[in-house]
XYZ file of C-alpha atoms in Angstrom:
354
model
C 28.950 -16.068 -8.450
C 27.009 -17.796 -10.866
C 24.041 -20.059 -10.494
C 22.304 -22.264 -13.404
C 20.254 -25.203 -13.852
C 23.309 -26.808 -15.424
C 25.377 -25.904 -12.164
C 26.363 -28.256 -9.213
C 26.760 -27.035 -5.818
C 30.360 -28.680 -5.739
C 31.597 -25.996 -8.168
C 33.179 -22.816 -7.278
C 30.767 -20.634 -9.134
C 33.048 -18.164 -10.267
C 32.007 -18.296 -13.755
C 28.894 -19.436 -16.209
C 30.747 -22.952 -16.734
C 31.393 -23.649 -13.258
C 28.078 -22.468 -11.743
C 26.532 -23.694 -8.780
C 22.901 -25.140 -8.623
C 21.196 -23.222 -6.102
C 21.031 -19.697 -4.807
C 21.724 -21.058 -1.268
C 24.936 -22.177 -2.216
C 25.996 -19.078 -3.907
C 24.837 -17.301 -0.946
C 27.010 -19.481 1.361
C 30.068 -18.562 -0.841
C 29.390 -14.910 -0.709
C 28.864 -15.021 2.896
C 32.528 -16.775 3.482
C 33.908 -13.690 1.694
C 32.647 -11.081 4.109
C 30.479 -8.767 2.006
C 30.580 -5.092 2.959
C 30.447 -1.503 1.636
C 33.949 -1.890 0.161
C 33.352 -5.423 -1.011
C 30.078 -5.977 -2.930
C 29.058 -9.165 -4.689
C 26.823 -10.204 -7.500
C 24.873 -13.571 -7.769
C 24.061 -14.100 -11.330
C 21.503 -16.459 -12.862
C 21.043 -16.257 -16.672
C 18.505 -18.988 -17.258
C 14.418 -19.262 -16.645
C 14.683 -21.963 -14.098
C 12.362 -22.530 -11.259
C 14.280 -22.594 -7.910
C 12.363 -24.197 -4.996
C 14.166 -22.445 -2.003
C 13.950 -19.552 0.247
C 17.028 -17.643 1.142
C 18.260 -14.222 2.886
C 20.098 -12.142 0.425
C 23.699 -11.168 2.080
C 24.509 -7.627 2.873
C 25.816 -5.531 0.129
C 25.035 -8.193 -2.627
C 22.839 -7.877 -5.634
C 21.071 -11.014 -7.283
C 20.550 -10.389 -10.847
C 18.309 -13.352 -12.031
C 15.695 -11.379 -14.340
C 14.225 -14.545 -15.820
C 14.359 -16.795 -12.718
C 11.325 -17.969 -10.585
C 11.827 -18.347 -6.750
C 9.241 -21.005 -5.201
C 9.984 -19.872 -1.718
C 10.524 -16.505 0.535
C 13.117 -14.202 0.391
C 14.649 -11.741 3.301
C 16.667 -8.693 2.054
C 20.056 -7.885 3.449
C 21.466 -4.512 4.091
C 22.370 -2.643 0.832
C 20.869 -5.436 -1.240
C 19.244 -5.591 -4.447
C 17.395 -8.309 -6.507
C 16.138 -8.671 -9.986
C 13.717 -11.704 -10.402
C 10.861 -12.834 -12.850
C 8.849 -14.375 -9.883
C 8.669 -14.826 -6.155
C 6.077 -17.303 -5.294
C 5.678 -18.578 -1.759
C 2.166 -19.833 -2.005
C 3.382 -23.409 -1.197
C 4.749 -22.294 1.985
C 3.457 -21.214 5.119
C 5.484 -17.971 5.535
C 4.060 -14.752 6.422
C 6.044 -12.656 3.752
C 6.876 -13.537 0.186
C 9.665 -10.566 0.441
C 10.761 -9.426 3.996
C 12.717 -6.148 4.412
C 14.107 -5.564 7.942
C 16.501 -2.787 8.994
C 18.297 -2.719 5.479
C 20.632 0.320 5.821
C 21.530 2.322 3.597
C 19.082 1.060 1.131
C 17.385 -1.804 -0.294
C 16.004 -2.299 -3.860
C 13.247 -4.996 -5.088
C 12.752 -5.368 -8.764
C 10.357 -8.336 -9.412
C 7.947 -8.936 -12.349
C 5.348 -11.068 -10.301
C 4.718 -11.827 -6.609
C 2.445 -14.551 -5.417
C 2.123 -14.534 -1.621
C 0.614 -17.089 0.644
C -0.107 -14.079 2.865
C 1.560 -10.637 2.773
C 3.507 -9.715 -0.397
C 6.254 -7.294 0.937
C 6.889 -6.484 4.559
C 9.100 -3.263 5.035
C 10.194 -3.048 9.137
C 12.685 -1.147 10.922
C 13.102 -1.206 14.829
C 16.858 -0.703 14.909
C 19.629 1.547 13.690
C 18.957 3.266 10.271
C 16.028 2.185 8.620
C 17.468 3.120 5.179
C 15.452 3.725 1.960
C 13.473 1.014 0.089
C 12.930 1.089 -3.453
C 10.427 -1.261 -5.509
C 9.435 -1.955 -9.069
C 6.764 -4.636 -9.622
C 4.516 -5.522 -12.283
C 1.798 -7.560 -10.500
C 1.293 -8.666 -6.854
C -1.391 -11.058 -5.622
C -1.581 -11.957 -2.004
C -3.291 -14.435 0.323
C -5.885 -14.589 3.124
C -5.291 -12.423 5.941
C -2.421 -10.942 4.530
C -1.503 -7.444 3.081
C -0.005 -6.564 -0.317
C 2.601 -4.101 1.381
C 2.755 -3.170 4.743
C 5.396 -0.844 6.326
C 5.832 -0.390 10.221
C 8.548 0.185 12.699
C 9.445 2.997 15.386
C 12.731 3.938 13.301
C 10.287 4.900 10.345
C 11.586 3.150 7.363
C 11.019 5.045 3.774
C 9.539 3.545 0.877
C 9.580 4.444 -2.906
C 7.920 2.422 -5.370
C 5.864 1.459 -8.579
C 3.412 -1.368 -8.661
C 1.381 -1.965 -11.909
C -1.259 -3.951 -10.107
C -2.280 -5.260 -6.733
C -5.123 -7.967 -6.507
C -6.530 -10.063 -3.651
C -9.736 -11.871 -3.347
C -9.294 -13.010 0.267
C -6.641 -10.465 1.801
C -6.511 -7.571 4.126
C -5.676 -4.060 3.061
C -3.934 -4.008 -0.276
C -1.444 -0.966 0.965
C -0.814 -0.569 4.670
C 1.243 2.109 6.053
C 2.209 2.459 9.641
C 4.815 4.841 10.963
C 6.528 5.169 7.907
C 8.053 8.789 7.583
C 7.752 8.897 3.727
C 6.033 6.535 1.433
C 5.576 7.281 -2.033
C 3.841 4.590 -4.030
C 2.542 4.667 -7.774
C 0.120 1.854 -9.306
C -2.217 1.454 -12.168
C -4.893 -0.609 -10.467
C -5.748 -2.235 -6.935
C -8.361 -4.670 -6.797
C -9.441 -5.847 -3.362
C -12.439 -8.214 -3.546
C -12.447 -8.651 0.341
C -11.347 -5.662 2.268
C -9.874 -2.023 1.614
C -7.436 -0.663 -0.483
C -5.050 2.013 1.253
C -4.633 2.500 4.930
C -2.424 4.966 6.755
C -2.118 5.147 10.554
C 0.053 5.308 13.746
C 2.123 8.530 12.334
C 2.395 7.475 8.751
C 2.866 9.491 6.094
C 2.231 8.556 2.379
C 1.871 9.726 -1.041
C -0.376 7.652 -3.385
C -0.887 7.817 -6.882
C -2.505 5.791 -9.584
C -5.339 5.110 -12.024
C -7.900 2.898 -10.338
C -9.148 1.293 -6.925
C -11.993 -1.212 -6.673
C -12.446 -2.527 -3.149
C -15.118 -4.227 -1.004
C -14.296 -1.871 1.842
C -12.960 1.314 2.268
C -10.748 2.696 -0.424
C -8.819 5.388 1.156
C -8.469 5.422 5.020
C -6.267 7.569 7.406
C -6.443 7.458 11.232
C -4.668 8.697 14.006
C -2.737 11.722 15.043
C 0.061 12.939 12.654
C -0.981 10.441 9.983
C -1.350 11.652 6.632
C -2.434 10.824 3.112
C -1.989 12.857 -0.119
C -3.398 11.131 -3.135
C -3.930 11.692 -7.069
C -5.821 8.917 -8.457
C -8.492 8.828 -11.191
C -10.900 6.669 -9.907
C -12.010 5.084 -6.731
C -15.078 2.747 -5.901
C -16.026 1.070 -2.861
C -18.958 -1.514 -3.192
C -20.012 -1.577 0.366
C -18.125 1.033 2.486
C -16.525 4.682 2.329
C -14.799 5.862 -0.729
C -12.760 8.030 1.722
C -12.422 7.903 5.384
C -10.518 10.154 7.899
C -10.799 9.365 11.443
C -9.104 10.343 14.940
C -7.350 13.271 13.507
C -6.039 11.762 10.484
C -5.465 13.980 7.502
C -6.546 13.211 3.957
C -5.802 15.525 0.952
C -5.116 15.705 -2.939
C -6.928 15.061 -6.084
C -9.473 12.266 -6.979
C -11.230 12.123 -10.435
C -14.160 9.803 -9.573
C -15.253 8.596 -6.262
C -18.122 6.433 -5.509
C -19.142 4.469 -2.255
C -21.745 4.179 0.308
C -20.485 6.991 1.866
C -18.380 9.416 -0.637
C -16.534 11.272 2.000
C -16.556 10.162 5.750
C -14.741 12.296 8.614
C -15.409 10.596 11.782
C -13.087 12.973 13.955
C -10.741 13.154 11.034
C -9.636 16.042 8.512
C -10.316 15.900 4.888
C -8.236 18.919 3.741
C -8.049 20.622 0.679
C -9.281 17.648 -1.616
C -10.474 18.328 -5.163
C -12.960 16.049 -6.784
C -14.282 16.034 -10.200
C -17.226 13.555 -9.519
C -18.332 12.457 -5.941
C -21.047 9.816 -5.107
C -22.343 8.346 -1.947
C -25.508 6.051 -2.181
C -26.161 6.716 1.790
C -24.376 9.778 2.481
C -22.241 11.560 -0.112
C -20.584 13.752 2.720
C -20.727 12.584 6.329
C -19.084 14.989 8.998
C -19.172 13.707 12.760
C -17.451 14.062 16.171
C -15.723 10.793 16.938
C -13.899 10.103 20.443
C -13.696 13.850 21.149
C -12.622 15.033 17.726
C -14.552 17.350 15.583
C -14.521 16.091 12.078
C -13.780 18.565 9.044
C -14.172 18.396 5.128
C -12.904 21.017 3.083
C -13.222 20.199 -0.371
C -13.552 21.465 -4.145
C -16.166 19.353 -6.017
C -17.126 19.779 -9.573
C -20.108 17.328 -9.668
C -21.613 16.035 -6.602
C -24.633 13.207 -6.840
C -26.258 12.350 -3.672
C -28.243 8.981 -3.438
C -29.929 9.627 0.145
C -28.137 12.346 2.030
C -25.791 14.825 0.508
C -24.498 16.232 3.465
C -24.847 14.664 6.773
C -23.540 16.271 9.939
C -24.380 13.716 12.967
C -23.044 12.125 15.983
C -21.039 9.017 15.606
C -21.585 6.729 18.798
C -22.606 7.974 22.231
C -22.808 10.419 23.765
C -25.035 12.248 20.908
C -23.051 15.518 20.611
C -22.350 15.805 17.203
C -20.151 18.547 15.790
C -18.394 19.134 12.297
C -17.000 21.781 10.250
C -17.493 22.005 6.350
C -16.023 24.199 3.716
C -17.322 23.212 0.526
C -17.335 24.507 -3.043
C -19.601 22.478 -5.204
C -20.293 23.356 -9.024
C -22.956 21.092 -9.693
C -25.257 19.129 -7.061
C -27.690 16.508 -8.323
C -29.924 15.001 -5.639
C -31.995 12.276 -6.373
C -33.600 11.165 -3.320
C -36.528 12.477 -1.574
C -34.879 12.510 1.643
C -33.125 16.054 2.836
C -30.167 17.137 0.951
C -28.551 18.342 3.900
C -29.199 16.404 7.219
C -28.235 16.949 10.739
C -29.083 15.452 14.307
C -28.133 16.416 17.562
C -26.399 19.741 16.409
C -27.415 23.022 17.164
C -26.671 25.362 14.202
C -26.300 28.964 14.199
C -29.281 31.124 13.266
C -27.437 32.501 9.767
C-alpha cells in the first residue's frame, strides 16, 4: 500500500497514483488483509512529508519511507521493519519514541534520527519468543528521565545494532541493558550531560564498542550476579564519577584506550576481569577495590600508563561494617603519581607480611 501527501484516505492505496494520505489508513488496510508469515505486506511512502501521527506497525509488515518524518510514536509488530528519516515524539507525552514488545521472530529499525520526549527505544519481552531486534540509527536524542535505549524482560530479548551518536542534556542512562541475553551495540559517540552512559544489570549481557563516551556520571556500570559487560572503546571520561564501576558480582572486561574519572576503576564487590587500558586516570582514586554487601571486589588489569591524582590504588571498606577486603592482579608499565598522598592506600585491612 502507498502513502503520500498527494493521497486521500478514501483511495484504495494500491499504487502511487491512488495513495492514501496517512500511515494510519494504510495500516488499517493491511490489517484487514490478515498479514502473516506467508502473507507479508509493505507500506511505501516516496515523499519527504511530515506525518503527525502515532501508529503500530502490523505484524509481518515493512514500512518503507526513507525520507518521511513521523511526528509521533511507533510500536513495532512481530517480524516488522521500518525505514524512516526521522521519528520525533517530543510534542507528545509518550514514554517511548519506538517501542518493541514481544516481536518474534525479529524486528528491524532503520531510522536516521530519533528525537524522544523521554526514551528513544524500549525493547521488552515478557511472553512467548522474544525474537531478535536489529537497529541502525544515525542520531538519537532523548529527554528528561528517559533513556536512549532500554532493554528488559524475563524472556530476555536479543538486540544487535549501530547508533552513530546518542545525546542527552537531561536524560538518564544512555544505554540501559537489563535481563537481555545478548546485546551487541556499536556507536561513535555517547554524550550524557546529566547521567551515565552504559549500565548493565539483572543478569544482562552486553558487548559494547565505540569511539568516545563523555558523561556526567559513571561511564560504564555493571552490577548484579550474572551481569556481564564486555567493551572495546577508544576513550571514556566522566566529569564527576567513575569511568568504570563494577558492583555486586557484576563483571566488566575488554579494552579501553583512555579512561578518565574521579575514580578510574571502581570495584565495589564487583569483578573487573582481564581488562586492558592504554591510559588510566583518576583524580581521587585511580583504582578502588572494596568489599560491598558481603562481596569482595577484584580487579585484574593490564595498564600501559597509570596516572594517579590522589590515591593510585585504594583498597578500602565501603559502607558498614568496616571490614574491607579486595583482590588486585595488576600489570602497570608506567605509573606516574602526582600527589603527596600515598600511592597505595588501605584501611580496615590486614595485609599479609609478604
